[in-house]
Short mmCIF file of C-alpha atoms in Angstrom, two decimals:
data_model
loop_
_atom_site.label_atom_id
_atom_site.label_comp_id
_atom_site.label_asym_id
_atom_site.label_seq_id
_atom_site.Cartn_x
_atom_site.Cartn_y
_atom_site.Cartn_z
CA UNK A 1 -8.82 -13.21 -30.50
CA UNK A 2 -8.48 -16.29 -28.73
CA UNK A 3 -9.66 -16.75 -24.75
CA UNK A 4 -7.70 -19.54 -22.83
CA UNK A 5 -9.78 -20.66 -20.41
CA UNK A 6 -8.30 -21.40 -16.68
CA UNK A 7 -7.14 -24.29 -15.65
CA UNK A 8 -8.30 -25.82 -12.39
CA UNK A 9 -5.36 -24.22 -10.46
CA UNK A 10 -5.98 -21.35 -11.67
CA UNK A 11 -9.50 -20.91 -11.24
CA UNK A 12 -9.94 -18.10 -8.19
CA UNK A 13 -10.96 -19.41 -5.22
CA UNK A 14 -12.12 -18.07 -1.41
CA UNK A 15 -8.49 -18.85 -0.71
CA UNK A 16 -6.72 -17.68 -3.48
CA UNK A 17 -8.94 -14.50 -3.90
CA UNK A 18 -7.81 -11.06 -2.21
CA UNK A 19 -9.53 -9.80 0.95
CA UNK A 20 -12.36 -7.12 0.73
CA UNK A 21 -10.79 -4.02 2.16
CA UNK A 22 -13.34 -1.35 3.12
CA UNK A 23 -12.07 2.00 1.59
CA UNK A 24 -13.00 4.15 4.34
CA UNK A 25 -13.81 6.39 1.70
CA UNK A 26 -16.22 4.52 0.39
CA UNK A 27 -18.35 3.57 3.34
CA UNK A 28 -18.25 7.35 4.04
CA UNK A 29 -19.93 7.68 0.79
CA UNK A 30 -22.70 5.58 1.56
CA UNK A 31 -23.25 6.45 4.76
CA UNK A 32 -24.13 10.04 3.13
CA UNK A 33 -26.23 8.13 0.31
CA UNK A 34 -28.07 5.98 2.29
CA UNK A 35 -28.80 6.99 5.64
CA UNK A 36 -31.43 8.50 5.27
CA UNK A 37 -33.36 5.61 3.54
CA UNK A 38 -31.85 2.85 6.58
CA UNK A 39 -33.44 5.53 8.80
CA UNK A 40 -37.12 5.30 6.88
CA UNK A 41 -37.04 1.46 6.43
CA UNK A 42 -36.07 1.67 10.46
CA UNK A 43 -39.60 3.39 11.04
CA UNK A 44 -41.15 1.69 8.49
CA UNK A 45 -40.25 -1.61 10.39
CA UNK A 46 -41.40 -0.11 13.79
CA UNK A 47 -44.90 0.94 11.90
CA UNK A 48 -45.49 -2.69 10.58
CA UNK A 49 -44.74 -4.48 13.63
CA UNK A 50 -46.92 -2.24 15.98
CA UNK A 51 -49.54 -2.90 12.96
CA UNK A 52 -49.14 -6.12 13.14
CA UNK A 53 -49.64 -6.20 16.63
CA UNK A 54 -52.74 -4.29 16.83
CA UNK A 55 -54.49 -6.90 14.17
CA UNK A 56 -53.47 -9.62 16.10
CA UNK A 57 -55.29 -8.46 19.20
CA UNK A 58 -59.65 -8.60 18.06
CA UNK A 59 -59.99 -6.06 20.59
CA UNK A 60 -58.06 -3.36 19.42
CA UNK A 61 -58.79 -3.87 16.05
CA UNK A 62 -62.57 -3.68 16.56
CA UNK A 63 -61.68 -0.44 18.25
CA UNK A 64 -60.05 0.99 15.62
CA UNK A 65 -62.78 -0.28 12.60
CA UNK A 66 -65.51 0.31 14.75
CA UNK A 67 -66.11 4.25 13.64
CA UNK A 68 -65.94 3.77 9.72
CA UNK A 69 -67.32 0.80 9.92
CA UNK A 70 -70.97 2.18 12.02
CA UNK A 71 -70.47 5.30 9.46
CA UNK A 72 -70.41 2.88 6.40
CA UNK A 73 -73.68 1.02 7.42
CA UNK A 74 -75.41 4.13 8.38
CA UNK A 75 -74.84 5.99 4.91
CA UNK A 76 -75.75 2.29 3.16
CA UNK A 77 -79.27 1.89 4.96
CA UNK A 78 -79.93 5.71 4.05
CA UNK A 79 -78.98 5.19 0.91
CA UNK A 80 -79.59 1.07 -0.05
CA UNK A 81 -82.43 0.82 2.06
CA UNK A 82 -84.26 -1.99 0.17
CA UNK A 83 -80.74 -3.55 -0.94
CA UNK A 84 -79.64 -3.62 3.24
CA UNK A 85 -83.05 -5.58 3.75
CA UNK A 86 -82.77 -8.07 1.56
CA UNK A 87 -79.28 -8.61 2.84
CA UNK A 88 -79.90 -9.06 5.69
CA UNK A 89 -83.45 -10.72 5.71
CA UNK A 90 -81.69 -14.44 5.82
CA UNK A 91 -80.14 -13.42 9.04
CA UNK A 92 -82.53 -11.41 10.54
CA UNK A 93 -85.75 -13.68 9.25
CA UNK A 94 -84.02 -17.04 10.61
CA UNK A 95 -83.47 -15.10 14.05
CA UNK A 96 -86.78 -14.11 14.50
CA UNK A 97 -88.19 -17.43 13.36
CA UNK A 98 -85.57 -19.03 16.18
CA UNK A 99 -86.51 -16.81 18.80
CA UNK A 100 -90.47 -17.19 18.28
CA UNK A 101 -90.09 -21.16 18.10
CA UNK A 102 -87.55 -21.15 21.55
CA UNK A 103 -90.55 -18.70 22.87
CA UNK A 104 -93.44 -21.15 21.97
CA UNK A 105 -91.45 -24.30 23.41
CA UNK A 106 -90.67 -22.02 26.39
CA UNK A 107 -94.63 -21.18 27.09
CA UNK A 108 -95.62 -24.72 25.97
CA UNK A 109 -92.98 -26.09 28.37
CA UNK A 110 -94.55 -24.05 31.18
CA UNK A 111 -98.27 -24.97 30.57
CA UNK A 112 -97.15 -28.21 30.46
CA UNK A 113 -95.30 -28.07 33.74
CA UNK A 114 -98.70 -26.25 35.11
CA UNK A 115 -101.02 -29.08 33.79
CA UNK A 116 -99.20 -31.95 35.37
CA UNK A 117 -99.09 -29.84 38.46
CA UNK A 118 -103.19 -29.05 38.51
CA UNK A 119 -105.26 -32.26 39.93
CA UNK A 120 -108.41 -30.84 38.95
CA UNK A 121 -111.06 -32.93 36.90
CA UNK A 122 -110.77 -30.91 33.74
CA UNK A 123 -107.37 -31.17 33.38
CA UNK A 124 -107.65 -34.83 33.99
CA UNK A 125 -110.49 -35.01 31.31
CA UNK A 126 -108.11 -32.94 29.06
CA UNK A 127 -104.85 -34.88 29.93
CA UNK A 128 -107.17 -38.17 28.67
CA UNK A 129 -108.37 -36.51 25.19
CA UNK A 130 -104.92 -35.70 24.71
CA UNK A 131 -103.87 -38.93 25.15
CA UNK A 132 -107.06 -40.75 23.01
CA UNK A 133 -106.06 -38.17 20.05
CA UNK A 134 -102.41 -38.34 19.99
CA UNK A 135 -101.75 -35.35 21.17
CA UNK A 136 -98.96 -34.12 23.92
CA UNK A 137 -99.65 -32.18 26.51
CA UNK A 138 -98.05 -29.21 25.27
CA UNK A 139 -99.81 -29.32 22.46
CA UNK A 140 -103.30 -29.29 24.10
CA UNK A 141 -102.10 -26.55 26.47
CA UNK A 142 -100.52 -25.06 23.16
CA UNK A 143 -104.23 -25.11 21.85
CA UNK A 144 -105.48 -23.45 24.71
CA UNK A 145 -103.01 -20.14 24.74
CA UNK A 146 -104.10 -19.43 21.11
CA UNK A 147 -107.35 -18.87 21.45
CA UNK A 148 -109.75 -19.25 18.70
CA UNK A 149 -113.58 -18.72 18.42
CA UNK A 150 -116.30 -18.05 15.70
CA UNK A 151 -118.10 -15.04 16.68
CA UNK A 152 -120.51 -14.86 13.39
CA UNK A 153 -121.73 -16.85 10.38
CA UNK A 154 -122.78 -15.52 7.43
CA UNK A 155 -124.43 -17.55 4.87
CA UNK A 156 -125.04 -15.51 1.74
CA UNK A 157 -126.43 -16.11 -1.66
CA UNK A 158 -123.61 -15.01 -4.00
CA UNK A 159 -125.84 -13.10 -6.82
CA UNK A 160 -128.15 -11.33 -4.93
CA UNK A 161 -126.15 -10.58 -1.70
CA UNK A 162 -129.43 -11.65 0.55
CA UNK A 163 -128.66 -12.62 3.85
CA UNK A 164 -129.29 -16.49 3.82
CA UNK A 165 -128.71 -17.49 7.49
CA UNK A 166 -126.80 -15.83 10.40
CA UNK A 167 -125.68 -17.21 13.26
CA UNK A 168 -124.41 -14.50 15.92
CA UNK A 169 -122.07 -15.67 19.23
CA UNK A 170 -121.05 -12.76 19.80
CA UNK A 171 -123.00 -10.64 21.83
CA UNK A 172 -122.03 -7.15 20.61
CA UNK A 173 -122.45 -7.86 17.31
CA UNK A 174 -124.61 -5.45 14.84
CA UNK A 175 -127.96 -6.98 14.71
CA UNK A 176 -128.20 -5.31 10.70
CA UNK A 177 -126.95 -8.93 9.46
CA UNK A 178 -128.82 -8.67 6.37
CA UNK A 179 -127.31 -5.28 5.53
CA UNK A 180 -123.60 -5.86 6.84
CA UNK A 181 -123.92 -9.33 4.17
CA UNK A 182 -125.10 -6.73 1.26
CA UNK A 183 -121.76 -4.63 2.12
CA UNK A 184 -119.48 -7.72 2.50
CA UNK A 185 -120.93 -8.54 -0.84
CA UNK A 186 -120.72 -5.39 -2.60
CA UNK A 187 -117.08 -5.51 -1.22
CA UNK A 188 -116.15 -8.73 -2.64
CA UNK A 189 -117.67 -7.84 -6.12
CA UNK A 190 -115.68 -4.48 -5.74
CA UNK A 191 -112.40 -6.39 -5.17
CA UNK A 192 -113.30 -8.65 -7.76
CA UNK A 193 -113.52 -6.35 -10.50
CA UNK A 194 -110.80 -4.04 -9.38
CA UNK A 195 -108.07 -6.59 -8.72
CA UNK A 196 -108.95 -9.88 -10.51
CA UNK A 197 -110.24 -9.17 -13.62
CA UNK A 198 -110.74 -12.13 -16.22
CA UNK A 199 -108.45 -14.55 -13.14
CA UNK A 200 -111.41 -17.03 -11.11
CA UNK A 201 -109.82 -16.52 -7.62
CA UNK A 202 -111.91 -14.67 -5.12
CA UNK A 203 -111.37 -12.39 -2.42
CA UNK A 204 -111.33 -14.97 0.72
CA UNK A 205 -110.43 -13.63 3.69
CA UNK A 206 -110.53 -9.53 5.65
CA UNK A 207 -108.75 -9.06 8.54
CA UNK A 208 -109.61 -6.37 11.19
CA UNK A 209 -107.05 -6.56 14.31
CA UNK A 210 -107.00 -9.86 15.55
CA UNK A 211 -110.50 -10.57 13.75
CA UNK A 212 -110.59 -12.21 10.21
CA UNK A 213 -113.55 -13.01 8.09
CA UNK A 214 -112.97 -15.97 6.32
CA UNK A 215 -114.87 -16.53 3.06
CA UNK A 216 -115.63 -19.55 1.38
CA UNK A 217 -117.56 -19.89 -2.09
CA UNK A 218 -119.41 -22.63 -3.62
CA UNK A 219 -121.48 -22.08 -6.56
CA UNK A 220 -124.72 -20.31 -5.64
CA UNK A 221 -123.84 -19.13 -2.38
CA UNK A 222 -120.83 -17.90 -0.17
CA UNK A 223 -119.98 -18.18 3.43
CA UNK A 224 -118.81 -15.76 5.70
CA UNK A 225 -117.34 -16.62 9.22
CA UNK A 226 -116.28 -13.67 11.51
CA UNK A 227 -113.08 -15.16 13.70
CA UNK A 228 -111.34 -13.96 16.65
CA UNK A 229 -107.59 -15.77 17.26
CA UNK A 230 -105.96 -18.78 14.92
CA UNK A 231 -108.17 -20.95 13.17
CA UNK A 232 -107.25 -24.54 14.16
CA UNK A 233 -106.02 -26.55 10.97
CA UNK A 234 -108.76 -28.02 9.01
CA UNK A 235 -111.42 -25.36 9.96
CA UNK A 236 -110.93 -23.66 6.41
CA UNK A 237 -111.51 -27.54 4.98
CA UNK A 238 -114.44 -27.81 7.34
CA UNK A 239 -116.23 -24.70 6.12
CA UNK A 240 -115.46 -25.49 2.48
CA UNK A 241 -117.34 -28.93 3.38
CA UNK A 242 -119.93 -27.49 4.69
CA UNK A 243 -120.85 -24.35 2.00
CA UNK A 244 -120.54 -27.10 -0.88
CA UNK A 245 -123.03 -28.90 1.37
CA UNK A 246 -125.30 -26.60 1.68
CA UNK A 247 -125.52 -25.82 -1.95
CA UNK A 248 -126.12 -29.03 -2.90
CA UNK A 249 -129.05 -29.81 -0.89
CA UNK A 250 -130.59 -26.17 -1.74
CA UNK A 251 -129.50 -26.24 -4.87
CA UNK A 252 -133.21 -25.77 -6.77
CA UNK A 253 -134.05 -23.26 -4.16
CA UNK A 254 -130.64 -21.17 -4.74
CA UNK A 255 -130.87 -21.61 -8.31
CA UNK A 256 -133.55 -19.65 -8.81
CA UNK A 257 -133.49 -17.67 -5.51
CA UNK A 258 -136.82 -15.84 -4.52
CA UNK A 259 -136.08 -14.11 -1.51
CA UNK A 260 -137.91 -16.30 0.86
CA UNK A 261 -134.96 -17.31 3.50
CA UNK A 262 -137.41 -19.83 5.43
CA UNK A 263 -136.67 -22.10 3.09
CA UNK A 264 -133.26 -22.78 3.87
CA UNK A 265 -133.58 -22.35 7.65
CA UNK A 266 -132.78 -26.33 8.36
CA UNK A 267 -128.94 -25.34 7.52
CA UNK A 268 -129.01 -23.78 10.57
CA UNK A 269 -128.07 -27.22 11.88
CA UNK A 270 -125.02 -27.59 9.96
CA UNK A 271 -123.45 -23.84 10.23
CA UNK A 272 -123.88 -23.96 14.07
CA UNK A 273 -121.72 -27.41 14.39
CA UNK A 274 -118.92 -24.89 12.33
CA UNK A 275 -119.81 -22.42 15.33
CA UNK A 276 -118.26 -24.91 17.87
CA UNK A 277 -115.70 -26.54 15.66
CA UNK A 278 -113.05 -24.96 18.05
CA UNK B 1 -146.54 -12.97 7.55
CA UNK B 2 -144.47 -14.68 5.06
CA UNK B 3 -141.15 -12.77 4.42
CA UNK B 4 -139.94 -11.60 1.50
CA UNK B 5 -136.09 -10.12 0.70
CA UNK B 6 -135.32 -8.55 -2.44
CA UNK B 7 -132.24 -6.73 -4.38
CA UNK B 8 -133.01 -3.40 -5.50
CA UNK B 9 -130.63 -0.93 -6.88
CA UNK B 10 -131.27 2.45 -7.34
CA UNK B 11 -130.03 4.42 -10.23
CA UNK B 12 -129.83 7.47 -12.06
CA UNK B 13 -127.37 10.20 -12.81
CA UNK B 14 -124.77 11.94 -10.61
CA UNK B 15 -126.68 14.43 -8.24
CA UNK B 16 -130.12 13.35 -9.24
CA UNK B 17 -130.88 12.78 -5.39
CA UNK B 18 -130.86 8.77 -5.07
CA UNK B 19 -129.30 9.30 -1.58
CA UNK B 20 -131.30 12.16 -0.65
CA UNK B 21 -134.60 9.09 -1.14
CA UNK B 22 -132.25 6.64 0.25
CA UNK B 23 -131.58 8.69 3.57
CA UNK B 24 -135.20 9.76 3.90
CA UNK B 25 -137.06 6.78 4.02
CA UNK B 26 -134.63 4.03 4.43
CA UNK B 27 -133.04 2.47 7.58
CA UNK B 28 -128.75 3.49 7.15
CA UNK B 29 -126.24 1.55 8.95
CA UNK B 30 -123.38 2.87 6.90
CA UNK B 31 -122.36 6.39 5.87
CA UNK B 32 -122.99 7.60 2.54
CA UNK B 33 -119.05 7.79 2.22
CA UNK B 34 -118.81 4.30 0.70
CA UNK B 35 -120.76 5.62 -2.21
CA UNK B 36 -117.64 7.72 -3.39
CA UNK B 37 -115.29 4.85 -2.00
CA UNK B 38 -116.52 1.75 -3.14
CA UNK B 39 -119.07 2.69 -5.63
CA UNK B 40 -121.96 1.68 -3.47
CA UNK B 41 -123.60 1.08 -0.06
CA UNK B 42 -126.45 -0.93 1.12
CA UNK B 43 -129.48 0.13 2.82
CA UNK B 44 -132.63 -1.41 4.26
CA UNK B 45 -136.47 -0.59 3.59
CA UNK B 46 -138.98 -2.84 4.68
CA UNK B 47 -142.64 -2.39 3.84
CA UNK B 48 -145.83 -4.68 4.37
CA UNK B 49 -147.20 -5.57 0.82
CA UNK B 50 -151.18 -6.85 0.52
CA UNK B 51 -151.73 -9.94 -1.61
CA UNK B 52 -154.31 -11.61 -2.26
CA UNK B 53 -152.86 -14.63 0.25
CA UNK B 54 -152.40 -12.12 3.05
CA UNK B 55 -149.97 -9.18 3.49
CA UNK B 56 -146.57 -10.09 3.13
CA UNK B 57 -143.16 -8.34 4.55
CA UNK B 58 -141.00 -7.44 1.87
CA UNK B 59 -137.38 -6.21 2.62
CA UNK B 60 -135.71 -4.27 -0.11
CA UNK B 61 -132.19 -4.26 0.15
CA UNK B 62 -131.42 -1.18 -1.34
CA UNK B 63 -128.21 -0.56 -3.31
CA UNK B 64 -127.37 3.01 -3.97
CA UNK B 65 -124.88 3.32 -6.38
CA UNK B 66 -122.53 5.89 -7.38
CA UNK B 67 -123.60 8.20 -10.22
CA UNK B 68 -120.44 8.81 -11.37
CA UNK B 69 -118.39 7.73 -14.46
CA UNK B 70 -115.59 6.69 -12.69
CA UNK B 71 -117.48 3.58 -11.00
CA UNK B 72 -119.28 2.19 -14.64
CA UNK B 73 -117.09 -0.89 -15.50
CA UNK B 74 -118.07 -1.95 -11.36
CA UNK B 75 -121.31 -0.73 -11.72
CA UNK B 76 -122.32 -4.30 -13.39
CA UNK B 77 -121.48 -6.39 -10.94
CA UNK B 78 -123.30 -4.41 -8.61
CA UNK B 79 -126.23 -4.91 -10.74
CA UNK B 80 -126.50 -8.90 -10.85
CA UNK B 81 -129.27 -10.68 -9.06
CA UNK B 82 -131.34 -6.92 -9.03
CA UNK B 83 -135.03 -7.98 -8.62
CA UNK B 84 -136.01 -4.09 -9.03
CA UNK B 85 -134.56 -1.01 -9.58
CA UNK B 86 -135.37 2.61 -8.93
CA UNK B 87 -134.74 4.91 -11.88
CA UNK B 88 -134.05 8.75 -10.17
CA UNK B 89 -133.60 11.72 -12.42
CA UNK B 90 -134.03 15.47 -11.58
CA UNK B 91 -136.43 17.78 -13.25
CA UNK B 92 -134.51 20.39 -13.21
CA UNK B 93 -131.77 18.31 -15.69
CA UNK B 94 -133.46 17.15 -18.57
CA UNK B 95 -130.45 14.86 -19.59
CA UNK B 96 -130.78 12.83 -16.34
CA UNK B 97 -134.46 11.92 -17.78
CA UNK B 98 -132.94 10.68 -20.51
CA UNK B 99 -130.27 8.88 -19.45
CA UNK B 100 -132.95 6.43 -17.68
CA UNK B 101 -133.02 5.16 -20.64
CA UNK B 102 -129.54 3.25 -20.93
CA UNK B 103 -129.73 2.56 -17.02
CA UNK B 104 -132.58 0.41 -17.82
CA UNK B 105 -131.10 -1.08 -20.49
CA UNK B 106 -127.59 -2.37 -18.70
CA UNK B 107 -129.77 -3.32 -15.79
CA UNK B 108 -132.43 -5.81 -17.90
CA UNK B 109 -128.88 -6.68 -20.19
CA UNK B 110 -127.91 -8.30 -16.93
CA UNK B 111 -131.22 -9.31 -15.47
CA UNK B 112 -134.21 -9.60 -18.03
CA UNK B 113 -137.37 -9.33 -15.31
CA UNK B 114 -136.56 -6.73 -13.29
CA UNK B 115 -139.38 -4.57 -12.19
CA UNK B 116 -139.10 -0.70 -12.44
CA UNK B 117 -140.51 2.42 -11.37
CA UNK B 118 -139.45 5.63 -12.23
CA UNK B 119 -138.55 8.41 -9.77
CA UNK B 120 -138.55 12.27 -11.16
CA UNK B 121 -137.32 13.66 -8.36
CA UNK B 122 -136.52 17.63 -6.58
CA UNK B 123 -140.40 18.35 -7.83
CA UNK B 124 -139.99 20.88 -4.79
CA UNK B 125 -137.84 23.14 -6.93
CA UNK B 126 -140.75 24.91 -8.51
CA UNK B 127 -138.87 27.53 -10.57
CA UNK B 128 -136.04 25.45 -11.72
CA UNK B 129 -138.32 22.78 -13.35
CA UNK B 130 -137.33 21.87 -16.70
CA UNK B 131 -138.97 18.79 -17.93
CA UNK B 132 -142.62 18.47 -17.80
CA UNK B 133 -144.30 15.77 -16.35
CA UNK B 134 -145.27 14.45 -19.69
CA UNK B 135 -141.76 13.92 -21.15
CA UNK B 136 -141.54 11.83 -17.73
CA UNK B 137 -143.95 9.69 -18.36
CA UNK B 138 -142.85 9.12 -22.29
CA UNK B 139 -139.78 7.95 -21.26
CA UNK B 140 -141.33 5.94 -18.58
CA UNK B 141 -143.94 4.55 -20.57
CA UNK B 142 -140.97 3.28 -22.87
CA UNK B 143 -139.41 1.46 -20.19
CA UNK B 144 -143.08 -0.08 -19.05
CA UNK B 145 -142.67 1.33 -15.43
CA UNK B 146 -144.68 3.68 -13.71
CA UNK B 147 -143.24 7.23 -12.71
CA UNK B 148 -143.41 9.72 -9.51
CA UNK B 149 -142.68 12.80 -9.44
CA UNK B 150 -140.95 13.25 -5.72
CA UNK B 151 -139.21 15.08 -3.53
CA UNK B 152 -137.04 13.92 -1.30
CA UNK B 153 -136.79 17.30 0.27
CA UNK B 154 -140.39 16.97 1.32
CA UNK B 155 -140.74 13.50 1.24
CA UNK B 156 -143.80 14.09 -1.60
CA UNK B 157 -144.74 10.91 -3.18
CA UNK B 158 -141.06 8.84 -1.86
CA UNK B 159 -142.96 5.95 0.13
CA UNK B 160 -145.02 5.62 -2.68
CA UNK B 161 -142.58 5.07 -5.08
CA UNK B 162 -140.69 2.36 -2.81
CA UNK B 163 -144.73 0.65 -1.95
CA UNK B 164 -145.27 0.12 -5.65
CA UNK B 165 -142.35 -1.33 -6.35
CA UNK B 166 -142.84 -3.51 -3.79
CA UNK B 167 -145.90 -4.43 -5.31
CA UNK B 168 -144.09 -5.58 -8.61
CA UNK B 169 -141.66 -7.26 -6.38
CA UNK B 170 -144.20 -9.15 -4.97
CA UNK B 171 -146.06 -10.28 -7.80
CA UNK B 172 -143.07 -11.24 -9.98
#
């Protein structure tokens, strides 16, 4: 069978197409079939519109999710505490650092202002000293606000644990410095043996409350300094320098130490300078 | 008067009376519980020792070491630098006498020229004694050490032990 195409004048157009006449019975049928769907679509559209309105309002959104979010966080903290801490640490850490920095800056500003107002001789001297040493008044004031003091100095023979020299600036210090020196050596030995097998590192600090025992070791002796407060920068290096100096100066006595501590009495000056370092 | 300080260790099996000897005649600053925590407690005993050049004030820093097995590895570092030792045994337990040789060996392997004195303790428990003085004497002689039959309870001969060791330390 062959198909004869339309000619241009035969093709259907809007003008010559027969007009759509709604058939009432079809319309009635359509209403019957789709009525419930049309209603449901209208309801969904209304709900969607309401939801969009709520989501676009931050206050209403927060009110919706807050209860669920709170429950979720509480449950996560309970079930995965370590993971939560790790996740939050970068944020909390930075926040704490920022807050502390800000508090310290505030303290510095306050102290600086007070120092500027002060006219007494001590303050003038401090300002002069600060200028000479390149420190700002705030830094000088901060240094005062973070006090540091040396309370006791123990120079101890490393091998025997015998006390070689002791300086106390603490009026409440125990008089039994030789026994304390011995126990300190025992604790050092214990820590080194128990936790540090095969390694060269040494116990270098013991902290208790606001006090610390700073320890610096040389070949034959070690220095234990009981301090209160925050040690100034360079104090450790100064301790190290002095203990090495003492080790070199008295090397012949210390190598075969026979228990006569008077041979090291001249080390007092080297140690006492450390006591007034702050 | 010249003054000297020396490190002295107290060695012996568990419960032979080392701490009791220390407690009776020695100046204590710290509690005995340190012995069971870090394995040692340091105390001080000062004696005046007559010497040819005049009396010497000798301070013995006494390291009372735990006698239990658990601290054996750590004991080696506690023994370092000791100039002398009091080897303590219990006259009611023969095995504590024989183990003195081991303690002395451990000590002399770390410090060659160490002075030793043997204290055979609990001599007051007359009815329970199971070690004859001759047996203690034999062990002490093998170690080249003098010995004393002591009682920490009555104080018998305890001071003599420290004085004898003091004389050896001043001479050495």
